[in-house]
mmCIF file of C-alpha atoms and ligand atoms in Angstrom:
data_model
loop_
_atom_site.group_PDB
_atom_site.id
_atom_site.type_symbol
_atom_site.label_atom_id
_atom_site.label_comp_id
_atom_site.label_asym_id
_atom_site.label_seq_id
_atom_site.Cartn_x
_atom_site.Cartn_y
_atom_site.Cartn_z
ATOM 1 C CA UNK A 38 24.283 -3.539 -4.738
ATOM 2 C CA UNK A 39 21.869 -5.613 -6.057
ATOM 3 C CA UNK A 40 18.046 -4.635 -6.066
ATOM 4 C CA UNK A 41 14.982 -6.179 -3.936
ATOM 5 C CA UNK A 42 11.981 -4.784 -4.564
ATOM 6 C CA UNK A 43 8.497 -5.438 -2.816
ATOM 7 C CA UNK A 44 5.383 -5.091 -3.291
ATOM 8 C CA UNK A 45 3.258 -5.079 -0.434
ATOM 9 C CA UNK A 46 -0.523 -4.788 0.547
ATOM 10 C CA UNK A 47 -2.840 -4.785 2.877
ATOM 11 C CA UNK A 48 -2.223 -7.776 4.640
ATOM 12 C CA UNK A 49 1.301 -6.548 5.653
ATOM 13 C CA UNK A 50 -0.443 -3.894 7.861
ATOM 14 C CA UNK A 51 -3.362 -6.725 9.340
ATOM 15 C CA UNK A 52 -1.325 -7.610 12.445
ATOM 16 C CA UNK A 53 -1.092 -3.807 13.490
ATOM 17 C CA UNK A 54 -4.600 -3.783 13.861
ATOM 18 C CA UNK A 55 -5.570 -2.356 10.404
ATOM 19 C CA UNK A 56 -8.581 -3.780 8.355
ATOM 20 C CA UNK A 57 -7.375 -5.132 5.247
ATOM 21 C CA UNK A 58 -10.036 -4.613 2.556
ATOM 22 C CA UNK A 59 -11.312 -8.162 1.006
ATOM 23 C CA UNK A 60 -10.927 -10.688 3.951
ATOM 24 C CA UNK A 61 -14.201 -11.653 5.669
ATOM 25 C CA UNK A 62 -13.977 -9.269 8.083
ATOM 26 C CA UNK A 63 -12.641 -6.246 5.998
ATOM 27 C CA UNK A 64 -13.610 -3.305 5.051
ATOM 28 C CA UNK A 65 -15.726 -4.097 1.248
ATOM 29 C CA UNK A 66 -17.723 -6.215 3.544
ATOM 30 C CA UNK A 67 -18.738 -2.940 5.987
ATOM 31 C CA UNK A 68 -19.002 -0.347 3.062
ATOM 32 C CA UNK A 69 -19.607 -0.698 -0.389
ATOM 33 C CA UNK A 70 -16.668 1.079 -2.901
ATOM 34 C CA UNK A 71 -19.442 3.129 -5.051
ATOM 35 C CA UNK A 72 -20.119 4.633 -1.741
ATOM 36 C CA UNK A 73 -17.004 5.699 -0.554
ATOM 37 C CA UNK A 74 -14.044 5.033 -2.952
ATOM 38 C CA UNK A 75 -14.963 6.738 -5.973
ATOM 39 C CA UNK A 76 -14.703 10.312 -6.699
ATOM 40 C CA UNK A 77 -18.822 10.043 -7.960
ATOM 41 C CA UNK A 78 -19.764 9.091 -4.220
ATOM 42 C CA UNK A 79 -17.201 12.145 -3.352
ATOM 43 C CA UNK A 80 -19.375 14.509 -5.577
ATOM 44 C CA UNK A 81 -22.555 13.087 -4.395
ATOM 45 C CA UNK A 82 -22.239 12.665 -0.603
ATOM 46 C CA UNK A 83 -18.651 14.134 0.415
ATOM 47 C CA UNK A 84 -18.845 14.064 4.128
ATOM 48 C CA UNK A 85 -19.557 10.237 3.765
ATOM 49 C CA UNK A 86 -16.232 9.938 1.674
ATOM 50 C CA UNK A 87 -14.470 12.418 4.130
ATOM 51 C CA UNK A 88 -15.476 10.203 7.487
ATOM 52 C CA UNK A 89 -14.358 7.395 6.132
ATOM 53 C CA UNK A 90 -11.048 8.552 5.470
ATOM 54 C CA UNK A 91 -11.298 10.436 8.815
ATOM 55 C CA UNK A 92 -11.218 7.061 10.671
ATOM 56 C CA UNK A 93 -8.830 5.149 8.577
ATOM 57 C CA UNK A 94 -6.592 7.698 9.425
ATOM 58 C CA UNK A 95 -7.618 7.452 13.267
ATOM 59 C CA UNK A 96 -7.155 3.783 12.857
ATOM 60 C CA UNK A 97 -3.469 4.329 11.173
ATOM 61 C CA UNK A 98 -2.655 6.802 13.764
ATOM 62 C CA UNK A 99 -3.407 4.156 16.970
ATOM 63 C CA UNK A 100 -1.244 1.669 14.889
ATOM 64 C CA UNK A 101 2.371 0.754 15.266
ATOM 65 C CA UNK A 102 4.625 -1.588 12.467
ATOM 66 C CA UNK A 103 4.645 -5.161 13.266
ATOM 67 C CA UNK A 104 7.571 -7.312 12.864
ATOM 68 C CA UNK A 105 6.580 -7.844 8.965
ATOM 69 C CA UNK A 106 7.687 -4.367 8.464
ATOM 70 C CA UNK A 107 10.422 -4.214 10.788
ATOM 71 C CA UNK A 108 12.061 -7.303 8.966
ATOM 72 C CA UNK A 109 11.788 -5.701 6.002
ATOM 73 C CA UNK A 110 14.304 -2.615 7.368
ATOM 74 C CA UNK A 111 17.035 -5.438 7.756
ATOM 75 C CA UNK A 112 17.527 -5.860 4.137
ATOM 76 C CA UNK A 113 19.079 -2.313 3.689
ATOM 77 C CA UNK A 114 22.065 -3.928 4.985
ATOM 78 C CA UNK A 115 23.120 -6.145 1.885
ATOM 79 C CA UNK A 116 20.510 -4.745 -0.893
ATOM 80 C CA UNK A 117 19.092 -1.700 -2.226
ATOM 81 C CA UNK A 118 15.261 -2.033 -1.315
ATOM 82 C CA UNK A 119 12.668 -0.598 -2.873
ATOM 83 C CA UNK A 120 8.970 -1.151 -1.359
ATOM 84 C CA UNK A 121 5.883 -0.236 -3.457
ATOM 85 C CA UNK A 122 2.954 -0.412 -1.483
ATOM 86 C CA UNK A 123 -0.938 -0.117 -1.705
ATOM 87 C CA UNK A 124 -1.527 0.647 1.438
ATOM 88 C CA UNK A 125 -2.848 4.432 2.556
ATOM 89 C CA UNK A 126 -0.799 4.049 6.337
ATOM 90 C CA UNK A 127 2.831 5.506 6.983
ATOM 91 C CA UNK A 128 3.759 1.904 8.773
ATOM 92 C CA UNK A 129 6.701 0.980 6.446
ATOM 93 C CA UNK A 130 8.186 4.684 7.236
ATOM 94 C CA UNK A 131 7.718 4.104 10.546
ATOM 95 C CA UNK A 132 9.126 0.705 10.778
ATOM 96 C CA UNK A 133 12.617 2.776 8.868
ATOM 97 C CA UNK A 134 12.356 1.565 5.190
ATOM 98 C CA UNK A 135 14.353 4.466 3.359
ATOM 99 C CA UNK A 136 12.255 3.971 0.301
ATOM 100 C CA UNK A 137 8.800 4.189 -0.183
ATOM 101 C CA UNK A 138 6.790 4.315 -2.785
ATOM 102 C CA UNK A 139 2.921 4.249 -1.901
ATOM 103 C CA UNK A 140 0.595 3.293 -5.214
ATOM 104 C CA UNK A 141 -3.030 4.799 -3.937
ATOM 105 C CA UNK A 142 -2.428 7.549 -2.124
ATOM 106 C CA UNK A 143 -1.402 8.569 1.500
ATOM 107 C CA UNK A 144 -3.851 9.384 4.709
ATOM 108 C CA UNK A 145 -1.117 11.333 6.040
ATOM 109 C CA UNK A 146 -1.750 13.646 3.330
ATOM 110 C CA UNK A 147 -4.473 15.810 1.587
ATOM 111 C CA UNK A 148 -5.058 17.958 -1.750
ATOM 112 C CA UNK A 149 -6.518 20.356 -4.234
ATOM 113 C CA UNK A 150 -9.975 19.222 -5.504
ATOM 114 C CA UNK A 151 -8.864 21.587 -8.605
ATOM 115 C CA UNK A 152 -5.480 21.121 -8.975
ATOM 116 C CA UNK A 153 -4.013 17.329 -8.050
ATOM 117 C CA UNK A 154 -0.675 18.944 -7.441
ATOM 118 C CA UNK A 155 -1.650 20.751 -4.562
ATOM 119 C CA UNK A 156 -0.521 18.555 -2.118
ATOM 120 C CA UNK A 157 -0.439 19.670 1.839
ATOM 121 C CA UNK A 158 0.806 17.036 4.558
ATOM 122 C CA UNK A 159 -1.647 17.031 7.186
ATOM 123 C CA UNK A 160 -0.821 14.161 9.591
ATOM 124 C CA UNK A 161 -3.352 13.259 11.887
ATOM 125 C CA UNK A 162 -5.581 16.112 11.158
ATOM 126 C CA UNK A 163 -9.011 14.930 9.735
ATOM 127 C CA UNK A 164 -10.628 16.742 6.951
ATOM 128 C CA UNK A 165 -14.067 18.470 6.980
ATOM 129 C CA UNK A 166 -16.330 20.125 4.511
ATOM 130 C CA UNK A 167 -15.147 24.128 4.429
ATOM 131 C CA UNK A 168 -11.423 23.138 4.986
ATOM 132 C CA UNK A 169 -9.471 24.757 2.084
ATOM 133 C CA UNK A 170 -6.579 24.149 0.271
ATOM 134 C CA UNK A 171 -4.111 26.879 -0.524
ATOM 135 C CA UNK A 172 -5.425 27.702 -3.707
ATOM 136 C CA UNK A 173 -9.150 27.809 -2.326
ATOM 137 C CA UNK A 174 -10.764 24.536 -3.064
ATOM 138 C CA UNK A 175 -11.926 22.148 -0.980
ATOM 139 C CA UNK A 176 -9.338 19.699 0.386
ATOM 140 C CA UNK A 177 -9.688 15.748 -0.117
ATOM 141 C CA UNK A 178 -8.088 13.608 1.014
ATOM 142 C CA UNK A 179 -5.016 12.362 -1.148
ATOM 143 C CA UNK A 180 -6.464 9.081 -2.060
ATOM 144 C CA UNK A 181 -6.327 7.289 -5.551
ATOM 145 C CA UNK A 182 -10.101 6.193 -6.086
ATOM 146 C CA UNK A 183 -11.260 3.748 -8.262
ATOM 147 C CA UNK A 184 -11.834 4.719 -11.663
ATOM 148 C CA UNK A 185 -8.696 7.070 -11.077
ATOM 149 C CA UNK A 186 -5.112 7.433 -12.317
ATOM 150 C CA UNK A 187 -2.312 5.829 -10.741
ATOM 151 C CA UNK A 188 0.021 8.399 -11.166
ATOM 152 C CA UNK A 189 2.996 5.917 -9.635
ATOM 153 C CA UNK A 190 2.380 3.218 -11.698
ATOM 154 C CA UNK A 191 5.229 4.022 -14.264
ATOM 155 C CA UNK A 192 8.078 4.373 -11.861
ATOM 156 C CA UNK A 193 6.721 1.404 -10.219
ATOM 157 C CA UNK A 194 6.836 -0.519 -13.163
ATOM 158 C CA UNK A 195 10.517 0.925 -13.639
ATOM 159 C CA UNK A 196 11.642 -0.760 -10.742
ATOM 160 C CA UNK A 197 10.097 -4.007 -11.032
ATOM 161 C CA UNK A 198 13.079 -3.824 -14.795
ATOM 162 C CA UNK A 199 15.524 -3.075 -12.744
ATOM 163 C CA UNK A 200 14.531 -5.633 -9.830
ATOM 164 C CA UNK A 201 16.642 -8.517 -9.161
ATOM 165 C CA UNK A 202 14.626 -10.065 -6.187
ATOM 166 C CA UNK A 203 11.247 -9.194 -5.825
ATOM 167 C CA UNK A 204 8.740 -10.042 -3.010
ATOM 168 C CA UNK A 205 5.035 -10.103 -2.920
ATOM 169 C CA UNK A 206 3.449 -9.799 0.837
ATOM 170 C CA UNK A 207 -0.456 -9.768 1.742
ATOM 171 C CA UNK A 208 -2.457 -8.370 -1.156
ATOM 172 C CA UNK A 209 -5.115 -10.336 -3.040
ATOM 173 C CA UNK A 210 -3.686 -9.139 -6.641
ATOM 174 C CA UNK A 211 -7.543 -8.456 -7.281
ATOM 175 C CA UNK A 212 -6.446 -4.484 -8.109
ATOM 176 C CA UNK A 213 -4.804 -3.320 -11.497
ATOM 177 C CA UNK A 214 -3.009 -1.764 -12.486
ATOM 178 C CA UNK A 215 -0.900 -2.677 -8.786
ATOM 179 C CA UNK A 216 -1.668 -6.687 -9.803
ATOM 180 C CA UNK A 217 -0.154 -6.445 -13.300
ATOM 181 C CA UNK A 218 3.622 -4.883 -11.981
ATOM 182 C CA UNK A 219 5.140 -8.843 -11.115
ATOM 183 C CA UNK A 220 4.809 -9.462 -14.935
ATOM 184 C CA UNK A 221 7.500 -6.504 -15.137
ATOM 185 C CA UNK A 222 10.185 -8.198 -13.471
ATOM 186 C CA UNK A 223 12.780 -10.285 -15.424
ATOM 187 C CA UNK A 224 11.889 -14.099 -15.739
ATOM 188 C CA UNK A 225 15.219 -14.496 -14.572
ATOM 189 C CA UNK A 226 14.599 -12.972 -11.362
ATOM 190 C CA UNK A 227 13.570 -15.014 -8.136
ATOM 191 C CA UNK A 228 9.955 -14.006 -6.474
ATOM 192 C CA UNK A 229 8.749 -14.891 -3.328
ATOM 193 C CA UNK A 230 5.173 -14.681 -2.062
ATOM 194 C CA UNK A 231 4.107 -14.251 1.752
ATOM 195 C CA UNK A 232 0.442 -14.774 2.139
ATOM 196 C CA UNK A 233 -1.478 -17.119 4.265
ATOM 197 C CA UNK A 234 -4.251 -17.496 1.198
ATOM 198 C CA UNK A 235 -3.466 -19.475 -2.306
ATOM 199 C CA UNK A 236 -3.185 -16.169 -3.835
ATOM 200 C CA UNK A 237 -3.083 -16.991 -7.681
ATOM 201 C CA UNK A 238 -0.412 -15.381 -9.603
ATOM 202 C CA UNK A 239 0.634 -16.514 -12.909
ATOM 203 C CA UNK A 240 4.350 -16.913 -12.697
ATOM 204 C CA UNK A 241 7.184 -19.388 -11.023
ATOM 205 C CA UNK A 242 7.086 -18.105 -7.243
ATOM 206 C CA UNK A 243 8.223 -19.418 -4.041
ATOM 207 C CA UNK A 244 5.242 -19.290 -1.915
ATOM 208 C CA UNK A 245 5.726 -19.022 2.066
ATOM 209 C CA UNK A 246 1.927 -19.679 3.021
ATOM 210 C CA UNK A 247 2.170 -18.138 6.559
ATOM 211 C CA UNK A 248 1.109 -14.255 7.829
ATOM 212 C CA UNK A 249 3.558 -11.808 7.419
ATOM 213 C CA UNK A 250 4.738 -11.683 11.397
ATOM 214 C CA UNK A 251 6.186 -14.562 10.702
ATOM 215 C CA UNK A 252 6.504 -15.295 7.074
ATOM 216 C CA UNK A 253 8.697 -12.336 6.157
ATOM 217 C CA UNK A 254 11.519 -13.062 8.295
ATOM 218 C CA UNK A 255 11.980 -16.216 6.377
ATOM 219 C CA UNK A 256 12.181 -15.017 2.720
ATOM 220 C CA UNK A 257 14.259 -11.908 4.212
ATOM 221 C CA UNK A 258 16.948 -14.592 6.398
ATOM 222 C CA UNK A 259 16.830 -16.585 2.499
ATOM 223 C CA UNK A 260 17.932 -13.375 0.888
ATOM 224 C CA UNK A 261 20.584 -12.097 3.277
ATOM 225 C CA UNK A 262 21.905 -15.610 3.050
ATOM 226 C CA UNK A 263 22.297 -15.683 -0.257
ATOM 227 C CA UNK A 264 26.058 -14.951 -1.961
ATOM 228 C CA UNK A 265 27.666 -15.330 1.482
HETATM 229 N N1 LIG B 464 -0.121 -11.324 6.786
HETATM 230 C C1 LIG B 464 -0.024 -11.357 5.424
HETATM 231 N N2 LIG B 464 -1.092 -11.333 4.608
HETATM 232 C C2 LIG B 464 -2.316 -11.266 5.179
HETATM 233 C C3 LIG B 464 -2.504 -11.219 6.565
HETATM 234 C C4 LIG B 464 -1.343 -11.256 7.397
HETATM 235 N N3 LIG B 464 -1.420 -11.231 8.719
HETATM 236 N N4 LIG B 464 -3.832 -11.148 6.809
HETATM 237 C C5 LIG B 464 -4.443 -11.139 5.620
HETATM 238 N N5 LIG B 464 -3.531 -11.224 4.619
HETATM 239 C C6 LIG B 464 -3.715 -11.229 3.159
HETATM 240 C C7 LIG B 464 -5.026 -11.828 2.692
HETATM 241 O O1 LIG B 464 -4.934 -13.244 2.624
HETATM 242 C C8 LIG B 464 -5.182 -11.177 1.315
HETATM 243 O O2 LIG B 464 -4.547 -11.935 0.304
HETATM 244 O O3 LIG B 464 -3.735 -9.900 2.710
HETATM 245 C C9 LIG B 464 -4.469 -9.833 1.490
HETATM 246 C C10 LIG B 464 -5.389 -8.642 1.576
HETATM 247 O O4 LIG B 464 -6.045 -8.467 0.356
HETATM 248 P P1 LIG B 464 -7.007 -7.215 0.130
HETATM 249 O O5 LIG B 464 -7.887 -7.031 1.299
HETATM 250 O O6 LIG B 464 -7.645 -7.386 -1.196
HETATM 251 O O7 LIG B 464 -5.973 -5.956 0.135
HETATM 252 P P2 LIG B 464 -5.066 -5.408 -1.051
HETATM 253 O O8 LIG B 464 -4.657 -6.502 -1.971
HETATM 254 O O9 LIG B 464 -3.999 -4.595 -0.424
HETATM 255 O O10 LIG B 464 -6.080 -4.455 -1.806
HETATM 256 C C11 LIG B 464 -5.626 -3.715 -2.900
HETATM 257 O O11 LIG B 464 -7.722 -2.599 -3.015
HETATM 258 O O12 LIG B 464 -9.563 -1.522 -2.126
HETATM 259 C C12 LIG B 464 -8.334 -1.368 -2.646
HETATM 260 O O13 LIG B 464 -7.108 0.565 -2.580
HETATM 261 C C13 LIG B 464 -7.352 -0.586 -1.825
HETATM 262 O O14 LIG B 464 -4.937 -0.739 -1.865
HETATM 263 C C14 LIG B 464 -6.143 -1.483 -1.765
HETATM 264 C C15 LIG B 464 -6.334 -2.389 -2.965
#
């Protein structure tokens, strides 16, 4: 079976109701990231860095997939599909993609402020100052913050090798490493951007300028067309 691999963002997730982060009404534009995406505003003001993760999560949890993800599930029946995605929600898995792989972290789940492998799920739960994680420590939430490690950026960048489709939907490419994995996949292989901005990417890619609800189904009807 051949391979598709995507990488999505948060525009994928904007017509379930879910902020994306740099449009003009998303979330940079409420908070600032020093505040509440970096493990310094963590240390210096945690139940600021907790609440906001407390009502992403309550945000998530109201949410359901949108066609963009659904149309996505349909390509399991020609290819093998791999989606890497930014986003923190569990809409893909909901939607029925078998494979997953999320770049920055999941709400759905918390951890060790000692030890990073310490990872409980939690689901909807939030997360408060005095909740403790097996080994003792403070929970937080299981978020990649700025200034962090990507921990899944080298199988990521595995895939996008081994990729011979792969399909870019509703992220601004402003966030590396994430921005940098398209320059892993072969020249030879096609790409295919859904967006409704320009987004500026520095390869050959066709570009469907539409939001995902209705811009996925096209590249995803182009690619179970093709080699019948
Ligand atoms: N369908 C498809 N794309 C959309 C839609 C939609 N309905 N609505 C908006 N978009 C696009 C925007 O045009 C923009 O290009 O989604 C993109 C959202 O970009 P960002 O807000 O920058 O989100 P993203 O690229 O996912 O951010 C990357 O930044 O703050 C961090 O960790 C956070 O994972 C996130 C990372």
């Amino acid at each position: 079976m051949k391979k598709v691999v995507i990488l999505t963002g948060a525009g994928i997730s904007a017509e379930s109701g879910i902020k994306t982060f740099r449009d003009s009404d998303g979330l940079w534009e409420e908070y600032r990231v020093e505040d509440v995406a970096t493990y310094d505003a963590y240390l210096r003001n945690p139940k600021l860095v907790l609440d906001f993760y407390n009502a992403r999560r309550r945000e998530v949890f109201k949410a359901k997939p949108n066609e963009g993800h659904r149309q996505l599930v349909r390509l399991e029946e020609k290819y093998d599909v791999q989606i890497i995605t930014q986003n923190i929600d569990n809409l893909h898995e909901q939607a029925g993609s078998s494979h997953v792989l999320h770049l920055h972290g999941e709400l759905t789940k918390a951890r060790s402020d000692r030890d990073d492998n310490l990872i409980v799920e939690i689901g909807d739960k939030e997360i408060h100052l005095g909740d403790k994680a097996p080994d003792g420590a403070q929970l937080r939430p299981h978020i990649v913050w700025f200034g962090e490690a990507v921990p899944n950026i080298e199988p990521a960048a595995k895939m996008c090798e081994d990729a011979d489709y792969f399909v870019v939907i509703g992220t601004s490419m402003n966030v590396y490493p994430a921005a940098g994995l398209i320059h892993y996949v072969p020249r030879t292989s096609p790409c295919w951007l859904v967006d409704p901005k320009a987004v500026p990417i520095s390869r050959a890619i066709n570009i469907v300028q539409e939001k995902a609800g209705t811009g996925v189904k096209k590249v995803v009807d182009e690619l179970l067309q093709m080699g019948k």
